[in-house]
Amino acid sequence: GENVEQHPSTLSVQEGDSAVIKCTYSDSASNYFPWYKQELGKGPQLIIDIRSNVGEKKDQRIAVTLNKTAKHFSLHITETQPEDSAVYFCAASTGPARQLTFGSGTQLTVLP
Amino acid sequence: DTGVSQDPRHKITKRGQNVTFRCDPISEHNRLYWYRQTLGQGPEFLTYFQNEAQLEKSRLLSDRFSAERPKGSFSTLEIQRTEQGDSAMYLCASSSGQISGNTIYFGEGSWLTVV
């Protein structure tokens, strides 16, 4: 089955700096890669996703890049703000509505 | 806008007791998923339904776990003879099930503590 590895497990940045979180996956059949943000005591919330026919996608301060050859994808957050502090999860699946395999999460802390 | 709704949000139970969680998906979403999340880990897939049919079950779903979606709308997840290892957050999610351009939306989760 699919295996998703996520790094780093914790990340602290100064407000206004950029944050990068990286994930690798094992199943070459995976073609859908969402990123979720989870705040304490709440369920995961989708922040951005990318499909395998696209190499990069951007939404305001958030961007995701995908390298299918190397089987890795990354989340980039620019101009970080304290409210970006949360746990971020990457995930992979063989389709947008198929089951997701999650990484182990990254605790992002944005220091004011 | 009504998202995925889960009830109860928190449940404390004694080992050996049965517990049941309910999930109401987003209206008209025909796919419904159950995941389990323990502290410091990402959610792990348990099972999913397309309408009322349970199409896939993870090996994590032992015989003590049963999920139903009788009318293709809300779903229940029952855990029988709970064990301390069942303590976790149980997440429900739904999607419209379209082949392309679709998102899985999660609820706020149901926390289970087995004492």
mmCIF file of C-alpha atoms in Angstrom:
data_model
loop_
_atom_site.group_PDB
_atom_site.id
_atom_site.type_symbol
_atom_site.label_atom_id
_atom_site.label_comp_id
_atom_site.label_asym_id
_atom_site.label_seq_id
_atom_site.Cartn_x
_atom_site.Cartn_y
_atom_site.Cartn_z
ATOM 1 C CA GLY A 1 0.000 0.000 0.000
ATOM 2 C CA GLU A 2 0.845 3.660 -0.105
ATOM 3 C CA ASN A 3 3.343 5.113 2.368
ATOM 4 C CA VAL A 4 3.716 8.863 2.865
ATOM 5 C CA GLU A 5 6.636 10.364 4.743
ATOM 6 C CA GLN A 6 6.593 13.974 5.908
ATOM 7 C CA HIS A 7 9.406 16.277 7.102
ATOM 8 C CA PRO A 8 10.091 18.108 9.280
ATOM 9 C CA SER A 9 7.957 17.059 12.231
ATOM 10 C CA THR A 10 8.282 20.511 13.799
ATOM 11 C CA LEU A 11 9.056 23.856 12.203
ATOM 12 C CA SER A 12 9.406 27.277 13.804
ATOM 13 C CA VAL A 13 9.661 30.426 11.702
ATOM 14 C CA GLN A 14 9.555 34.131 12.361
ATOM 15 C CA GLU A 15 6.447 35.992 11.272
ATOM 16 C CA GLY A 16 6.862 37.101 7.682
ATOM 17 C CA ASP A 17 9.309 34.335 6.775
ATOM 18 C CA SER A 18 8.532 31.397 4.497
ATOM 19 C CA ALA A 19 7.856 27.823 5.576
ATOM 20 C CA VAL A 20 8.420 24.692 3.506
ATOM 21 C CA ILE A 21 7.132 21.218 4.325
ATOM 22 C CA LYS A 22 8.122 18.204 2.232
ATOM 23 C CA CYS A 23 6.497 14.835 1.621
ATOM 24 C CA THR A 24 7.459 11.721 -0.312
ATOM 25 C CA TYR A 25 5.156 8.918 -1.403
ATOM 26 C CA SER A 26 5.747 5.353 -2.510
ATOM 27 C CA ASP A 27 2.863 4.368 -4.822
ATOM 28 C CA SER A 28 3.439 5.526 -8.392
ATOM 29 C CA ALA A 29 -0.315 5.157 -9.013
ATOM 30 C CA SER A 30 -1.080 8.034 -6.628
ATOM 31 C CA ASN A 31 -2.265 11.066 -8.553
ATOM 32 C CA TYR A 32 -3.980 13.319 -6.010
ATOM 33 C CA PHE A 33 -2.102 15.172 -3.265
ATOM 34 C CA PRO A 34 -4.023 17.362 -0.808
ATOM 35 C CA TRP A 35 -2.690 19.330 2.132
ATOM 36 C CA TYR A 36 -4.715 19.736 5.313
ATOM 37 C CA LYS A 37 -4.367 22.150 8.216
ATOM 38 C CA GLN A 38 -5.485 20.946 11.626
ATOM 39 C CA GLU A 39 -5.926 23.205 14.604
ATOM 40 C CA LEU A 40 -6.014 21.871 18.142
ATOM 41 C CA GLY A 41 -9.177 19.895 18.835
ATOM 42 C CA LYS A 42 -10.545 20.289 15.308
ATOM 43 C CA GLY A 43 -10.802 18.191 12.202
ATOM 44 C CA PRO A 44 -8.435 18.580 9.228
ATOM 45 C CA GLN A 45 -9.283 21.391 6.825
ATOM 46 C CA LEU A 46 -8.206 21.277 3.192
ATOM 47 C CA ILE A 47 -5.987 24.206 2.261
ATOM 48 C CA ILE A 48 -4.741 23.241 -1.195
ATOM 49 C CA ASP A 49 -4.473 20.206 -3.437
ATOM 50 C CA ILE A 50 -2.707 19.207 -6.623
ATOM 51 C CA ARG A 51 -3.237 16.560 -9.238
ATOM 52 C CA SER A 52 -0.526 14.694 -11.091
ATOM 53 C CA ASN A 53 -1.084 16.493 -14.378
ATOM 54 C CA VAL A 54 0.024 19.746 -12.735
ATOM 55 C CA GLY A 55 3.509 20.572 -11.451
ATOM 56 C CA GLU A 56 2.666 23.590 -9.323
ATOM 57 C CA LYS A 57 -0.401 25.293 -7.920
ATOM 58 C CA LYS A 58 -0.670 28.548 -6.027
ATOM 59 C CA ASP A 59 -3.395 30.127 -3.915
ATOM 60 C CA GLN A 60 -2.423 33.490 -2.450
ATOM 61 C CA ARG A 61 0.317 32.803 0.141
ATOM 62 C CA ILE A 62 0.174 29.024 -0.278
ATOM 63 C CA ALA A 63 1.734 26.972 -3.062
ATOM 64 C CA VAL A 64 2.293 23.290 -3.681
ATOM 65 C CA THR A 65 4.810 21.713 -6.035
ATOM 66 C CA LEU A 66 4.847 18.145 -7.297
ATOM 67 C CA ASN A 67 7.684 16.096 -8.753
ATOM 68 C CA LYS A 68 6.167 12.816 -9.971
ATOM 69 C CA THR A 69 9.477 11.412 -11.136
ATOM 70 C CA ALA A 70 11.002 11.766 -7.688
ATOM 71 C CA LYS A 71 7.667 11.059 -5.951
ATOM 72 C CA HIS A 72 7.740 14.078 -3.750
ATOM 73 C CA PHE A 73 5.611 17.144 -3.192
ATOM 74 C CA SER A 74 6.029 20.231 -1.050
ATOM 75 C CA LEU A 75 3.943 22.911 0.636
ATOM 76 C CA HIS A 76 5.225 26.475 0.599
ATOM 77 C CA ILE A 77 3.746 29.184 2.804
ATOM 78 C CA THR A 78 5.036 32.703 2.254
ATOM 79 C CA GLU A 79 4.678 35.751 4.497
ATOM 80 C CA THR A 80 3.728 33.560 7.438
ATOM 81 C CA GLN A 81 1.377 34.903 10.092
ATOM 82 C CA PRO A 82 0.724 33.725 13.673
ATOM 83 C CA GLU A 83 -2.647 32.298 12.588
ATOM 84 C CA ASP A 84 -0.772 29.917 10.269
ATOM 85 C CA SER A 85 0.408 28.083 13.401
ATOM 86 C CA ALA A 86 -1.138 24.593 13.301
ATOM 87 C CA VAL A 87 -0.354 21.011 12.329
ATOM 88 C CA TYR A 88 -0.117 20.467 8.577
ATOM 89 C CA PHE A 89 -0.677 17.080 6.965
ATOM 90 C CA CYS A 90 0.143 15.976 3.456
ATOM 91 C CA ALA A 91 -1.761 13.081 1.919
ATOM 92 C CA ALA A 92 -1.858 11.004 -1.235
ATOM 93 C CA SER A 93 -4.449 8.918 -3.024
ATOM 94 C CA THR A 94 -5.195 7.416 -6.415
ATOM 95 C CA GLY A 95 -8.010 9.919 -6.982
ATOM 96 C CA PRO A 96 -9.669 12.924 -5.350
ATOM 97 C CA ALA A 97 -12.532 10.916 -3.890
ATOM 98 C CA ARG A 98 -10.514 7.842 -2.994
ATOM 99 C CA GLN A 99 -9.164 7.055 0.450
ATOM 100 C CA LEU A 100 -6.281 9.194 1.643
ATOM 101 C CA THR A 101 -2.952 8.078 3.109
ATOM 102 C CA PHE A 102 -1.626 10.788 5.405
ATOM 103 C CA GLY A 103 1.848 11.806 6.460
ATOM 104 C CA SER A 104 2.649 12.080 10.158
ATOM 105 C CA GLY A 105 2.208 15.852 10.278
ATOM 106 C CA THR A 106 4.293 18.991 10.798
ATOM 107 C CA GLN A 107 3.723 21.275 13.772
ATOM 108 C CA LEU A 108 4.270 24.769 12.392
ATOM 109 C CA THR A 109 4.819 27.580 14.870
ATOM 110 C CA VAL A 110 4.982 31.153 13.618
ATOM 111 C CA LEU A 111 6.708 33.370 16.158
ATOM 112 C CA PRO A 112 5.501 36.995 16.352
ATOM 113 C CA ASP B 1 -23.530 25.989 5.190
ATOM 114 C CA THR B 2 -23.675 22.685 7.047
ATOM 115 C CA GLY B 3 -20.441 20.754 6.995
ATOM 116 C CA VAL B 4 -19.836 17.217 8.214
ATOM 117 C CA SER B 5 -21.419 16.846 11.638
ATOM 118 C CA GLN B 6 -20.296 14.336 14.269
ATOM 119 C CA ASP B 7 -21.857 13.372 17.560
ATOM 120 C CA PRO B 8 -20.877 13.093 20.338
ATOM 121 C CA ARG B 9 -17.762 15.270 20.236
ATOM 122 C CA HIS B 10 -16.367 13.632 23.357
ATOM 123 C CA LYS B 11 -17.020 10.272 24.963
ATOM 124 C CA ILE B 12 -15.435 8.738 28.039
ATOM 125 C CA THR B 13 -16.236 5.089 28.575
ATOM 126 C CA LYS B 14 -15.091 2.215 30.714
ATOM 127 C CA ARG B 15 -13.167 -0.626 29.162
ATOM 128 C CA GLY B 16 -15.508 -3.317 27.919
ATOM 129 C CA GLN B 17 -18.419 -0.986 27.194
ATOM 130 C CA ASN B 18 -19.862 -0.369 23.748
ATOM 131 C CA VAL B 19 -19.861 3.069 22.138
ATOM 132 C CA THR B 20 -21.526 4.442 19.025
ATOM 133 C CA PHE B 21 -20.639 7.542 17.022
ATOM 134 C CA ARG B 22 -22.874 9.227 14.485
ATOM 135 C CA CYS B 23 -21.878 11.139 11.371
ATOM 136 C CA ASP B 24 -24.052 13.334 9.182
ATOM 137 C CA PRO B 25 -22.254 14.072 5.901
ATOM 138 C CA ILE B 26 -22.604 17.136 3.738
ATOM 139 C CA SER B 27 -25.965 17.028 1.997
ATOM 140 C CA GLU B 28 -25.939 15.056 -1.272
ATOM 141 C CA HIS B 29 -22.453 13.683 -0.699
ATOM 142 C CA ASN B 30 -22.670 10.027 -1.618
ATOM 143 C CA ARG B 31 -19.259 8.988 -0.296
ATOM 144 C CA LEU B 32 -18.676 8.777 3.444
ATOM 145 C CA TYR B 33 -15.416 7.851 5.179
ATOM 146 C CA TRP B 34 -14.312 6.976 8.680
ATOM 147 C CA TYR B 35 -10.755 7.643 9.842
ATOM 148 C CA ARG B 36 -9.030 7.250 13.184
ATOM 149 C CA GLN B 37 -6.404 9.635 14.515
ATOM 150 C CA THR B 38 -4.196 9.167 17.553
ATOM 151 C CA LEU B 39 -2.131 11.902 19.175
ATOM 152 C CA GLY B 40 0.803 13.003 17.071
ATOM 153 C CA GLN B 41 -0.221 10.970 14.027
ATOM 154 C CA GLY B 42 -2.046 11.562 10.809
ATOM 155 C CA PRO B 43 -5.533 10.175 10.266
ATOM 156 C CA GLU B 44 -5.707 6.489 9.280
ATOM 157 C CA PHE B 45 -8.371 5.184 6.946
ATOM 158 C CA LEU B 46 -10.916 2.778 8.444
ATOM 159 C CA THR B 47 -13.731 2.355 5.937
ATOM 160 C CA TYR B 48 -15.869 4.084 3.327
ATOM 161 C CA PHE B 49 -19.353 3.944 1.886
ATOM 162 C CA GLN B 50 -20.711 4.771 -1.508
ATOM 163 C CA ASN B 51 -24.350 5.512 -0.721
ATOM 164 C CA GLU B 52 -25.392 2.647 1.574
ATOM 165 C CA ALA B 53 -22.784 0.154 0.324
ATOM 166 C CA GLN B 54 -19.642 -0.353 2.406
ATOM 167 C CA LEU B 55 -17.036 -0.699 -0.335
ATOM 168 C CA GLU B 56 -13.784 -0.962 1.539
ATOM 169 C CA LYS B 57 -12.550 -1.757 5.031
ATOM 170 C CA SER B 58 -9.061 -1.332 6.430
ATOM 171 C CA ARG B 59 -7.280 -4.072 8.335
ATOM 172 C CA LEU B 60 -7.432 -1.614 11.248
ATOM 173 C CA LEU B 61 -11.168 -2.279 11.457
ATOM 174 C CA SER B 62 -11.238 -5.284 13.789
ATOM 175 C CA ASP B 63 -14.288 -7.466 14.384
ATOM 176 C CA ARG B 64 -15.221 -5.226 17.310
ATOM 177 C CA PHE B 65 -15.832 -2.337 14.930
ATOM 178 C CA SER B 66 -18.898 -2.060 12.745
ATOM 179 C CA ALA B 67 -20.034 0.781 10.542
ATOM 180 C CA GLU B 68 -23.380 1.259 8.871
ATOM 181 C CA ARG B 69 -25.020 3.721 6.540
ATOM 182 C CA PRO B 70 -28.513 2.280 6.278
ATOM 183 C CA LYS B 71 -30.196 4.834 4.033
ATOM 184 C CA GLY B 72 -27.179 6.286 2.350
ATOM 185 C CA SER B 73 -27.307 9.423 4.463
ATOM 186 C CA PHE B 74 -25.980 9.412 8.052
ATOM 187 C CA SER B 75 -23.582 6.742 9.293
ATOM 188 C CA THR B 76 -22.814 5.124 12.628
ATOM 189 C CA LEU B 77 -19.576 3.621 13.870
ATOM 190 C CA GLU B 78 -19.940 1.206 16.767
ATOM 191 C CA ILE B 79 -17.093 -0.142 18.857
ATOM 192 C CA GLN B 80 -17.937 -3.154 20.980
ATOM 193 C CA ARG B 81 -16.040 -4.236 24.104
ATOM 194 C CA THR B 82 -13.843 -1.146 24.028
ATOM 195 C CA GLU B 83 -10.158 -1.436 24.885
ATOM 196 C CA GLN B 84 -7.740 1.261 26.029
ATOM 197 C CA GLY B 85 -6.066 1.078 22.636
ATOM 198 C CA ASP B 86 -9.287 2.326 21.057
ATOM 199 C CA SER B 87 -8.735 5.751 22.614
ATOM 200 C CA ALA B 88 -8.430 8.114 19.668
ATOM 201 C CA MET B 89 -10.283 10.712 17.646
ATOM 202 C CA TYR B 90 -12.693 9.204 15.149
ATOM 203 C CA LEU B 91 -13.076 11.389 12.101
ATOM 204 C CA CYS B 92 -15.869 11.246 9.586
ATOM 205 C CA ALA B 93 -15.496 12.731 6.117
ATOM 206 C CA SER B 94 -17.575 12.975 2.978
ATOM 207 C CA SER B 95 -17.217 13.740 -0.698
ATOM 208 C CA SER B 96 -19.513 13.888 -3.683
ATOM 209 C CA GLY B 97 -17.730 10.926 -5.231
ATOM 210 C CA GLN B 98 -17.162 12.483 -8.602
ATOM 211 C CA ILE B 99 -14.205 11.073 -10.480
ATOM 212 C CA SER B 100 -12.548 14.401 -11.049
ATOM 213 C CA GLY B 101 -12.239 17.626 -9.146
ATOM 214 C CA ASN B 102 -13.487 16.451 -5.801
ATOM 215 C CA THR B 103 -12.572 17.142 -2.216
ATOM 216 C CA ILE B 104 -12.866 15.110 0.955
ATOM 217 C CA TYR B 105 -14.287 17.246 3.774
ATOM 218 C CA PHE B 106 -13.707 16.253 7.375
ATOM 219 C CA GLY B 107 -15.862 16.753 10.425
ATOM 220 C CA GLU B 108 -14.596 17.992 13.785
ATOM 221 C CA GLY B 109 -14.135 14.462 15.078
ATOM 222 C CA SER B 110 -15.363 12.427 18.033
ATOM 223 C CA TRP B 111 -12.862 11.989 20.839
ATOM 224 C CA LEU B 112 -12.993 8.619 22.590
ATOM 225 C CA THR B 113 -11.271 7.987 25.913
ATOM 226 C CA VAL B 114 -11.399 4.447 27.278
ATOM 227 C CA VAL B 115 -10.569 4.231 30.982
#
